[in-house]
Amino acid sequence: MIPFASPLAQYNSHRDEILGAITHVLDSGHYILGSEGATFEKSFAAYCDVDDGVGVNSGTDALILAMKALDIGPGDEVITVSHTALATISAIITCGATPVLVDVDPLYYTMNPEFIGDAITNRTKAIIPVHLYGQCADMNAIMEIADKHGLSVIEDCAQAAGATYNKQKVGSIGHAGCFSFFPTKNLGAIGDAGMVVSKCKELGERVRRLRQYGWDQNRMTLETGLNSRLDEIQAAILNVKLKYLDEDNDKRRKLAILYHDGFDQLGITLPKARPNSTHVYHLYVISCPQRDILAEHLHNAGIATGIHYRTAAHEHTGYDQLCRLPKNGLPVTNKLIKNILSLPIFPGLSANDLNAVISLSRDCFEQ
Ligand SMILES: Cc1ncc(COP(=O)(O)O)c(C=O)c1O
């Protein structure tokens, strides 16, 4: 089976180095909040062109802790998209705030800034744009609206480590950037891990406190916090993988070009990269009305695909009552979820395997 993502291929390509890093941690006897975590926080913050990075337990916790550090809680509203991982919405709800959902734009599938104005009320505290599939949302327009209304912007960068927008790294544009290092992400750990990055030292310090019971440096509790520490083994693995992130993102972009060329003239909608940005193709998502037929055809030939996402976040049981939607609904999101299909893409995907995906897809359409 050709997988659509392969954490195993990523591990295998740096196996000795990763095993060496893990052994080093095991031999050190220091497993939580040590030098590997501190090094990763410093290196990843520098990579994102920000002053501070705080390692946490997951991308979901990164969002929760960033919101808590910005005093977002019950009674507040946070504007985001429904076309995202459920985690974005779940983090807002976990903070006690209400997710206010706006539609995505039909070209790039990220938050459509045109709809933000109507979603703002006197309870709105923040906007969470999601840099979906590996490319940045339209941050100039979003930041302009946020500045005008005094709102915080928390970038959900879970799918876009290393992507840029007008030469700025994702995570460095808003007030905070939240990353997931879930194993399938383009910078993936071998377990759960995440980070909050920020240009604001005070915000970073507050997240640092909140990730560990609300303790200050003397272990005095200043406020209620969580346990959301990044462990040393994951940090050591991420220190290895970060060195290869740009190279891996380049490989993803090259694979995307091969797909683009191979699917030319086939009548399917291909991912479109925003001008003045770099897409890192965490996912390669095509769109066509025959999505289910194509997925079945590929599956029968041993090719795995995914759907990101089959159900819009607000339509999940339990979430439907907790989100606020625009009067006209989310027509672009509703159309997308019926047509999108994620094809295999990861740095170890061979040209042969990629060509098999293309020729099988062509067979399916040309039958
Ligand atoms: C857009 C987005 N936000 C947040 C998350 C949550 O990250 P994690 O699974 O590390 O909690 C994910 C991961 O799936 C994601 O894709």
Short mmCIF file of C-alpha atoms and ligand atoms in Angstrom, two decimals:
data_model
loop_
_atom_site.label_atom_id
_atom_site.label_comp_id
_atom_site.label_asym_id
_atom_site.label_seq_id
_atom_site.Cartn_x
_atom_site.Cartn_y
_atom_site.Cartn_z
CA MET A 1 0.00 0.00 0.00
CA ILE A 2 1.32 3.49 -0.82
CA PRO A 3 0.44 5.59 2.27
CA PHE A 4 -0.68 9.20 1.91
CA ALA A 5 1.74 10.24 4.68
CA SER A 6 4.65 8.28 6.07
CA PRO A 7 6.18 9.07 9.46
CA LEU A 8 8.03 5.76 9.04
CA ALA A 9 9.78 6.96 5.87
CA GLN A 10 10.80 10.14 7.71
CA TYR A 11 12.19 8.10 10.58
CA ASN A 12 14.04 5.71 8.26
CA SER A 13 15.75 8.50 6.37
CA HIS A 14 17.40 9.78 9.60
CA ARG A 15 17.24 6.55 11.60
CA ASP A 16 20.77 6.46 13.04
CA GLU A 17 20.74 10.10 14.00
CA ILE A 18 17.33 9.79 15.68
CA LEU A 19 18.32 6.64 17.56
CA GLY A 20 21.53 8.37 18.67
CA ALA A 21 19.55 11.37 19.93
CA ILE A 22 17.09 9.14 21.83
CA THR A 23 19.92 7.14 23.40
CA HIS A 24 21.62 10.35 24.44
CA VAL A 25 18.46 11.43 26.31
CA LEU A 26 17.99 8.00 27.90
CA ASP A 27 21.60 7.96 29.10
CA SER A 28 21.32 11.48 30.48
CA GLY A 29 18.68 10.47 33.03
CA HIS A 30 16.89 13.80 32.44
CA TYR A 31 13.58 13.24 30.70
CA ILE A 32 11.42 16.34 31.10
CA LEU A 33 12.29 20.04 30.54
CA GLY A 34 16.02 19.67 29.99
CA SER A 35 18.61 20.79 27.48
CA GLU A 36 17.01 19.13 24.42
CA GLY A 37 13.74 21.00 25.01
CA ALA A 38 15.57 24.28 25.61
CA THR A 39 17.64 23.81 22.44
CA PHE A 40 14.58 23.00 20.37
CA GLU A 41 12.67 26.02 21.71
CA LYS A 42 15.57 28.29 20.81
CA SER A 43 16.22 26.77 17.39
CA PHE A 44 12.60 26.61 16.31
CA ALA A 45 11.94 30.19 17.50
CA ALA A 46 14.98 31.32 15.49
CA TYR A 47 13.76 29.30 12.49
CA CYS A 48 10.40 31.12 12.72
CA ASP A 49 12.09 34.54 13.18
CA VAL A 50 10.52 35.13 16.58
CA ASP A 51 11.94 35.81 20.04
CA ASP A 52 10.42 32.97 21.98
CA GLY A 53 9.17 29.43 21.61
CA VAL A 54 7.57 27.32 24.33
CA GLY A 55 7.45 23.57 23.83
CA VAL A 56 4.16 21.99 24.84
CA ASN A 57 2.42 18.65 24.62
CA SER A 58 0.50 19.05 21.34
CA GLY A 59 -0.81 21.50 18.79
CA THR A 60 -4.16 21.52 20.57
CA ASP A 61 -2.49 22.49 23.85
CA ALA A 62 -0.49 25.16 22.01
CA LEU A 63 -3.77 26.78 20.91
CA ILE A 64 -5.35 26.43 24.37
CA LEU A 65 -2.32 27.87 26.14
CA ALA A 66 -1.94 30.75 23.67
CA MET A 67 -5.61 31.66 24.22
CA LYS A 68 -5.28 31.40 28.00
CA ALA A 69 -2.16 33.56 27.89
CA LEU A 70 -4.20 36.17 26.02
CA ASP A 71 -6.95 35.95 28.69
CA ILE A 72 -9.48 34.39 26.35
CA GLY A 73 -12.18 32.52 28.24
CA PRO A 74 -15.91 32.18 28.94
CA GLY A 75 -18.04 34.87 27.33
CA ASP A 76 -15.44 35.61 24.65
CA GLU A 77 -15.73 34.88 20.94
CA VAL A 78 -12.98 33.69 18.64
CA ILE A 79 -13.32 33.88 14.87
CA THR A 80 -11.99 30.95 12.91
CA VAL A 81 -12.89 28.59 10.06
CA SER A 82 -14.88 25.37 10.07
CA HIS A 83 -12.70 23.92 7.30
CA THR A 84 -9.93 22.81 9.66
CA ALA A 85 -8.94 20.01 12.00
CA LEU A 86 -11.49 19.64 14.78
CA ALA A 87 -8.66 20.55 17.19
CA THR A 88 -8.85 24.25 16.25
CA ILE A 89 -12.49 24.42 17.31
CA SER A 90 -12.07 22.09 20.26
CA ALA A 91 -9.29 24.29 21.68
CA ILE A 92 -11.57 27.35 21.60
CA ILE A 93 -14.38 25.45 23.31
CA THR A 94 -11.98 24.03 25.91
CA CYS A 95 -11.09 27.63 26.84
CA GLY A 96 -14.80 28.29 27.39
CA ALA A 97 -15.02 30.70 24.44
CA THR A 98 -17.41 30.48 21.47
CA PRO A 99 -16.03 29.63 18.01
CA VAL A 100 -17.51 32.02 15.44
CA LEU A 101 -17.05 30.43 12.05
CA VAL A 102 -16.44 32.14 8.73
CA ASP A 103 -16.13 30.61 5.29
CA VAL A 104 -12.90 29.92 3.42
CA ASP A 105 -11.99 31.38 0.06
CA PRO A 106 -12.61 29.15 -2.94
CA LEU A 107 -9.09 29.39 -4.38
CA TYR A 108 -6.76 28.75 -1.45
CA TYR A 109 -9.21 27.20 1.05
CA THR A 110 -8.02 29.45 3.90
CA MET A 111 -10.02 32.02 5.93
CA ASN A 112 -11.76 34.52 3.66
CA PRO A 113 -11.03 37.93 5.21
CA GLU A 114 -14.13 39.39 3.49
CA PHE A 115 -16.35 37.65 6.04
CA ILE A 116 -14.49 38.64 9.20
CA GLY A 117 -16.09 42.08 9.55
CA ASP A 118 -19.63 40.68 9.85
CA ALA A 119 -18.50 38.13 12.43
CA ILE A 120 -17.06 40.71 14.85
CA THR A 121 -19.11 41.64 17.93
CA ASN A 122 -18.21 43.37 21.17
CA ARG A 123 -17.31 39.95 22.57
CA THR A 124 -14.76 39.11 19.89
CA LYS A 125 -11.29 38.69 21.38
CA ALA A 126 -9.25 36.97 18.70
CA ILE A 127 -8.99 35.58 15.19
CA ILE A 128 -7.43 32.17 14.53
CA PRO A 129 -6.53 31.82 10.84
CA VAL A 130 -5.50 28.28 9.89
CA HIS A 131 -2.60 27.86 7.46
CA LEU A 132 -4.28 24.90 5.84
CA TYR A 133 -2.57 22.07 3.94
CA GLY A 134 0.78 23.88 4.16
CA GLN A 135 0.02 27.40 3.02
CA CYS A 136 -0.49 30.66 4.80
CA ALA A 137 -3.84 32.40 5.08
CA ASP A 138 -4.18 35.94 3.72
CA MET A 139 -2.42 37.48 6.70
CA ASN A 140 -2.11 41.09 5.50
CA ALA A 141 -5.87 41.43 5.23
CA ILE A 142 -6.44 39.54 8.49
CA MET A 143 -3.90 41.59 10.47
CA GLU A 144 -5.36 44.81 9.11
CA ILE A 145 -8.84 43.92 10.37
CA ALA A 146 -7.46 42.68 13.69
CA ASP A 147 -5.46 45.88 14.24
CA LYS A 148 -8.47 48.02 13.38
CA HIS A 149 -10.62 46.23 15.99
CA GLY A 150 -7.94 45.62 18.62
CA LEU A 151 -8.11 41.81 18.27
CA SER A 152 -5.38 39.25 18.88
CA VAL A 153 -4.36 36.95 16.05
CA ILE A 154 -3.27 33.41 16.86
CA GLU A 155 -1.94 31.61 13.79
CA ASP A 156 -2.79 27.91 13.63
CA CYS A 157 0.45 26.76 11.99
CA ALA A 158 -0.06 23.03 12.67
CA GLN A 159 0.12 22.16 8.97
CA ALA A 160 2.60 24.73 7.76
CA ALA A 161 5.99 24.65 9.52
CA GLY A 162 8.38 26.60 7.29
CA ALA A 163 5.75 28.15 5.00
CA THR A 164 6.16 31.85 4.27
CA TYR A 165 3.97 34.80 3.36
CA ASN A 166 5.59 37.91 1.88
CA LYS A 167 8.91 36.48 3.08
CA GLN A 168 7.65 36.18 6.67
CA LYS A 169 7.59 32.77 8.32
CA VAL A 170 4.22 31.53 9.53
CA GLY A 171 4.00 32.01 13.27
CA SER A 172 5.85 35.33 13.12
CA ILE A 173 3.00 37.40 11.67
CA GLY A 174 0.28 37.30 14.34
CA HIS A 175 0.57 37.70 18.11
CA ALA A 176 1.25 33.98 18.57
CA GLY A 177 1.84 30.97 16.31
CA CYS A 178 0.79 27.47 17.35
CA PHE A 179 2.48 24.39 15.91
CA SER A 180 1.71 20.68 16.08
CA PHE A 181 4.51 18.16 15.72
CA PHE A 182 2.15 15.20 15.44
CA PRO A 183 4.06 12.42 13.59
CA THR A 184 2.37 12.97 10.22
CA LYS A 185 3.05 16.73 10.17
CA ASN A 186 5.81 18.07 7.91
CA LEU A 187 7.90 18.53 11.06
CA GLY A 188 6.82 15.49 13.03
CA ALA A 189 7.89 14.03 16.36
CA ILE A 190 7.43 10.34 17.22
CA GLY A 191 4.64 11.07 19.64
CA ASP A 192 2.66 14.17 20.56
CA ALA A 193 4.39 17.55 20.68
CA GLY A 194 3.64 21.19 19.95
CA MET A 195 4.92 24.73 20.39
CA VAL A 196 3.73 28.30 20.87
CA VAL A 197 6.00 30.86 19.25
CA SER A 198 5.71 34.60 19.71
CA LYS A 199 7.50 37.85 19.14
CA CYS A 200 6.21 38.94 22.55
CA LYS A 201 8.47 37.79 25.40
CA GLU A 202 5.75 38.39 28.03
CA LEU A 203 3.31 36.18 26.13
CA GLY A 204 5.95 33.45 25.90
CA GLU A 205 6.65 33.72 29.62
CA ARG A 206 2.97 33.37 30.43
CA VAL A 207 2.64 30.29 28.20
CA ARG A 208 5.76 28.86 29.89
CA ARG A 209 4.08 29.34 33.27
CA LEU A 210 0.72 27.99 32.15
CA ARG A 211 2.22 24.83 30.62
CA GLN A 212 3.42 23.80 34.08
CA TYR A 213 0.67 24.30 36.69
CA GLY A 214 1.05 28.10 36.59
CA TRP A 215 4.41 27.89 38.38
CA ASP A 216 7.00 30.64 38.35
CA GLN A 217 10.73 29.83 38.35
CA ASN A 218 10.57 29.17 42.11
CA ARG A 219 7.70 26.72 41.66
CA MET A 220 5.23 29.11 43.23
CA THR A 221 1.79 28.95 41.61
CA LEU A 222 0.84 32.34 40.23
CA GLU A 223 -2.26 31.16 38.37
CA THR A 224 -4.00 27.95 37.40
CA GLY A 225 -2.20 26.08 34.66
CA LEU A 226 -1.98 22.67 33.01
CA ASN A 227 0.63 20.01 32.65
CA SER A 228 1.60 20.37 29.02
CA ARG A 229 5.35 19.86 28.93
CA LEU A 230 7.31 18.76 25.89
CA ASP A 231 9.38 15.73 26.86
CA GLU A 232 13.09 15.44 26.18
CA ILE A 233 12.87 12.45 23.82
CA GLN A 234 10.43 14.24 21.49
CA ALA A 235 12.52 17.43 21.69
CA ALA A 236 15.69 15.48 20.80
CA ILE A 237 13.95 13.89 17.80
CA LEU A 238 12.69 17.32 16.70
CA ASN A 239 16.21 18.78 17.04
CA VAL A 240 17.34 16.18 14.50
CA LYS A 241 14.40 16.66 12.16
CA LEU A 242 14.44 20.46 12.21
CA LYS A 243 17.82 20.35 10.41
CA TYR A 244 16.11 18.68 7.46
CA LEU A 245 12.86 20.67 7.43
CA ASP A 246 13.76 23.04 4.57
CA GLU A 247 15.14 20.17 2.50
CA ASP A 248 12.01 18.08 3.20
CA ASN A 249 9.73 21.01 2.32
CA ASP A 250 11.63 21.38 -0.97
CA LYS A 251 11.05 17.71 -1.70
CA ARG A 252 7.34 18.18 -1.03
CA ARG A 253 7.25 21.16 -3.42
CA LYS A 254 9.01 19.13 -6.13
CA LEU A 255 6.50 16.29 -5.71
CA ALA A 256 3.68 18.85 -5.96
CA ILE A 257 5.12 20.09 -9.28
CA LEU A 258 5.19 16.52 -10.60
CA TYR A 259 1.54 16.08 -9.60
CA HIS A 260 0.62 19.42 -11.20
CA ASP A 261 2.28 18.41 -14.48
CA GLY A 262 0.86 14.87 -14.40
CA PHE A 263 -2.70 16.05 -13.79
CA ASP A 264 -2.61 18.73 -16.45
CA GLN A 265 -5.81 18.91 -18.55
CA LEU A 266 -7.59 16.29 -16.46
CA GLY A 267 -10.43 18.53 -15.31
CA ILE A 268 -9.65 18.30 -11.62
CA THR A 269 -8.94 21.31 -9.43
CA LEU A 270 -5.33 21.30 -8.27
CA PRO A 271 -3.95 23.07 -5.19
CA LYS A 272 -3.14 26.68 -5.89
CA ALA A 273 -0.22 28.41 -4.20
CA ARG A 274 -0.87 31.97 -3.06
CA PRO A 275 1.37 34.54 -4.80
CA ASN A 276 4.31 35.80 -2.69
CA SER A 277 4.09 32.75 -0.44
CA THR A 278 5.77 29.40 -0.17
CA HIS A 279 3.51 26.38 0.20
CA VAL A 280 5.01 23.41 2.06
CA TYR A 281 2.44 20.85 0.88
CA HIS A 282 1.82 19.16 4.19
CA LEU A 283 -1.07 17.76 2.14
CA TYR A 284 -1.66 17.69 -1.61
CA VAL A 285 -5.40 18.19 -1.91
CA ILE A 286 -7.22 17.98 -5.23
CA SER A 287 -10.89 18.62 -5.74
CA CYS A 288 -13.35 17.02 -8.14
CA PRO A 289 -16.99 15.92 -8.09
CA GLN A 290 -15.91 12.28 -8.73
CA ARG A 291 -13.89 12.25 -5.49
CA ASP A 292 -15.39 9.05 -4.03
CA ILE A 293 -15.01 7.09 -7.27
CA LEU A 294 -11.40 8.20 -7.58
CA ALA A 295 -10.64 7.35 -3.93
CA GLU A 296 -12.09 3.86 -4.39
CA HIS A 297 -10.20 3.33 -7.66
CA LEU A 298 -6.91 4.30 -5.97
CA HIS A 299 -7.68 2.25 -2.88
CA ASN A 300 -8.35 -0.85 -4.99
CA ALA A 301 -4.93 -0.35 -6.58
CA GLY A 302 -3.20 -0.09 -3.18
CA ILE A 303 -2.99 3.69 -2.88
CA ALA A 304 -4.18 5.33 0.34
CA THR A 305 -5.87 8.71 0.23
CA GLY A 306 -7.38 10.94 2.90
CA ILE A 307 -10.12 13.53 3.19
CA HIS A 308 -9.24 16.67 5.10
CA TYR A 309 -12.02 17.08 6.09
CA ARG A 310 -15.02 14.90 5.36
CA THR A 311 -17.22 16.66 7.93
CA ALA A 312 -16.95 20.37 8.63
CA ALA A 313 -15.92 20.95 12.23
CA HIS A 314 -19.22 22.58 13.24
CA GLU A 315 -21.17 19.55 11.99
CA HIS A 316 -19.60 17.14 14.45
CA THR A 317 -21.96 16.02 17.16
CA GLY A 318 -21.41 18.08 20.27
CA TYR A 319 -19.87 20.95 18.34
CA ASP A 320 -22.86 21.87 16.21
CA GLN A 321 -24.58 23.62 19.14
CA LEU A 322 -21.43 25.29 20.41
CA CYS A 323 -20.36 27.29 17.35
CA ARG A 324 -21.90 30.39 15.80
CA LEU A 325 -22.33 30.43 12.04
CA PRO A 326 -23.07 33.20 9.56
CA LYS A 327 -26.72 33.60 8.46
CA ASN A 328 -25.86 32.38 4.98
CA GLY A 329 -23.98 29.35 6.26
CA LEU A 330 -20.62 28.24 4.88
CA PRO A 331 -21.28 27.45 1.20
CA VAL A 332 -17.63 27.17 0.12
CA THR A 333 -16.80 24.85 3.04
CA ASN A 334 -19.90 22.75 2.36
CA LYS A 335 -18.96 22.32 -1.30
CA LEU A 336 -15.31 21.58 -0.59
CA ILE A 337 -15.94 18.77 1.86
CA LYS A 338 -17.83 16.85 -0.84
CA ASN A 339 -15.04 17.15 -3.43
CA ILE A 340 -11.64 17.18 -1.77
CA LEU A 341 -9.16 14.31 -1.74
CA SER A 342 -5.66 14.23 -0.21
CA LEU A 343 -3.19 12.29 -2.34
CA PRO A 344 0.06 10.71 -1.07
CA ILE A 345 2.78 13.28 -0.43
CA PHE A 346 5.81 12.96 1.85
CA PRO A 347 9.57 13.40 1.35
CA GLY A 348 10.23 9.67 0.83
CA LEU A 349 7.54 9.22 -1.84
CA SER A 350 9.29 7.78 -4.91
CA ALA A 351 8.77 9.13 -8.42
CA ASN A 352 7.53 5.65 -9.40
CA ASP A 353 4.86 5.66 -6.71
CA LEU A 354 3.83 9.20 -7.56
CA ASN A 355 3.60 8.30 -11.25
CA ALA A 356 1.43 5.32 -10.31
CA VAL A 357 -0.97 7.70 -8.52
CA ILE A 358 -1.08 9.92 -11.61
CA SER A 359 -1.58 7.17 -14.17
CA LEU A 360 -4.22 5.38 -12.07
CA SER A 361 -6.06 8.68 -11.63
CA ARG A 362 -5.87 9.33 -15.37
CA ASP A 363 -7.26 5.80 -16.02
CA CYS A 364 -10.14 6.54 -13.66
CA PHE A 365 -11.05 9.79 -15.45
CA GLU A 366 -10.44 8.57 -18.97
CA GLN A 367 -12.39 5.29 -18.58
C1 LIG B 1 -4.93 22.69 11.64
C2 LIG B 1 -4.63 21.92 12.90
N1 LIG B 1 -4.76 22.53 14.09
C3 LIG B 1 -4.48 21.89 15.24
C4 LIG B 1 -4.09 20.58 15.25
C5 LIG B 1 -3.88 19.89 16.56
O1 LIG B 1 -2.61 19.36 16.73
P1 LIG B 1 -2.36 18.11 17.69
O2 LIG B 1 -2.91 16.89 17.04
O3 LIG B 1 -0.89 18.09 17.85
O4 LIG B 1 -3.05 18.42 18.98
C6 LIG B 1 -3.93 19.89 14.04
C7 LIG B 1 -3.52 18.49 14.01
O5 LIG B 1 -4.15 17.64 13.46
C8 LIG B 1 -4.21 20.58 12.82
O6 LIG B 1 -4.08 19.99 11.63
#
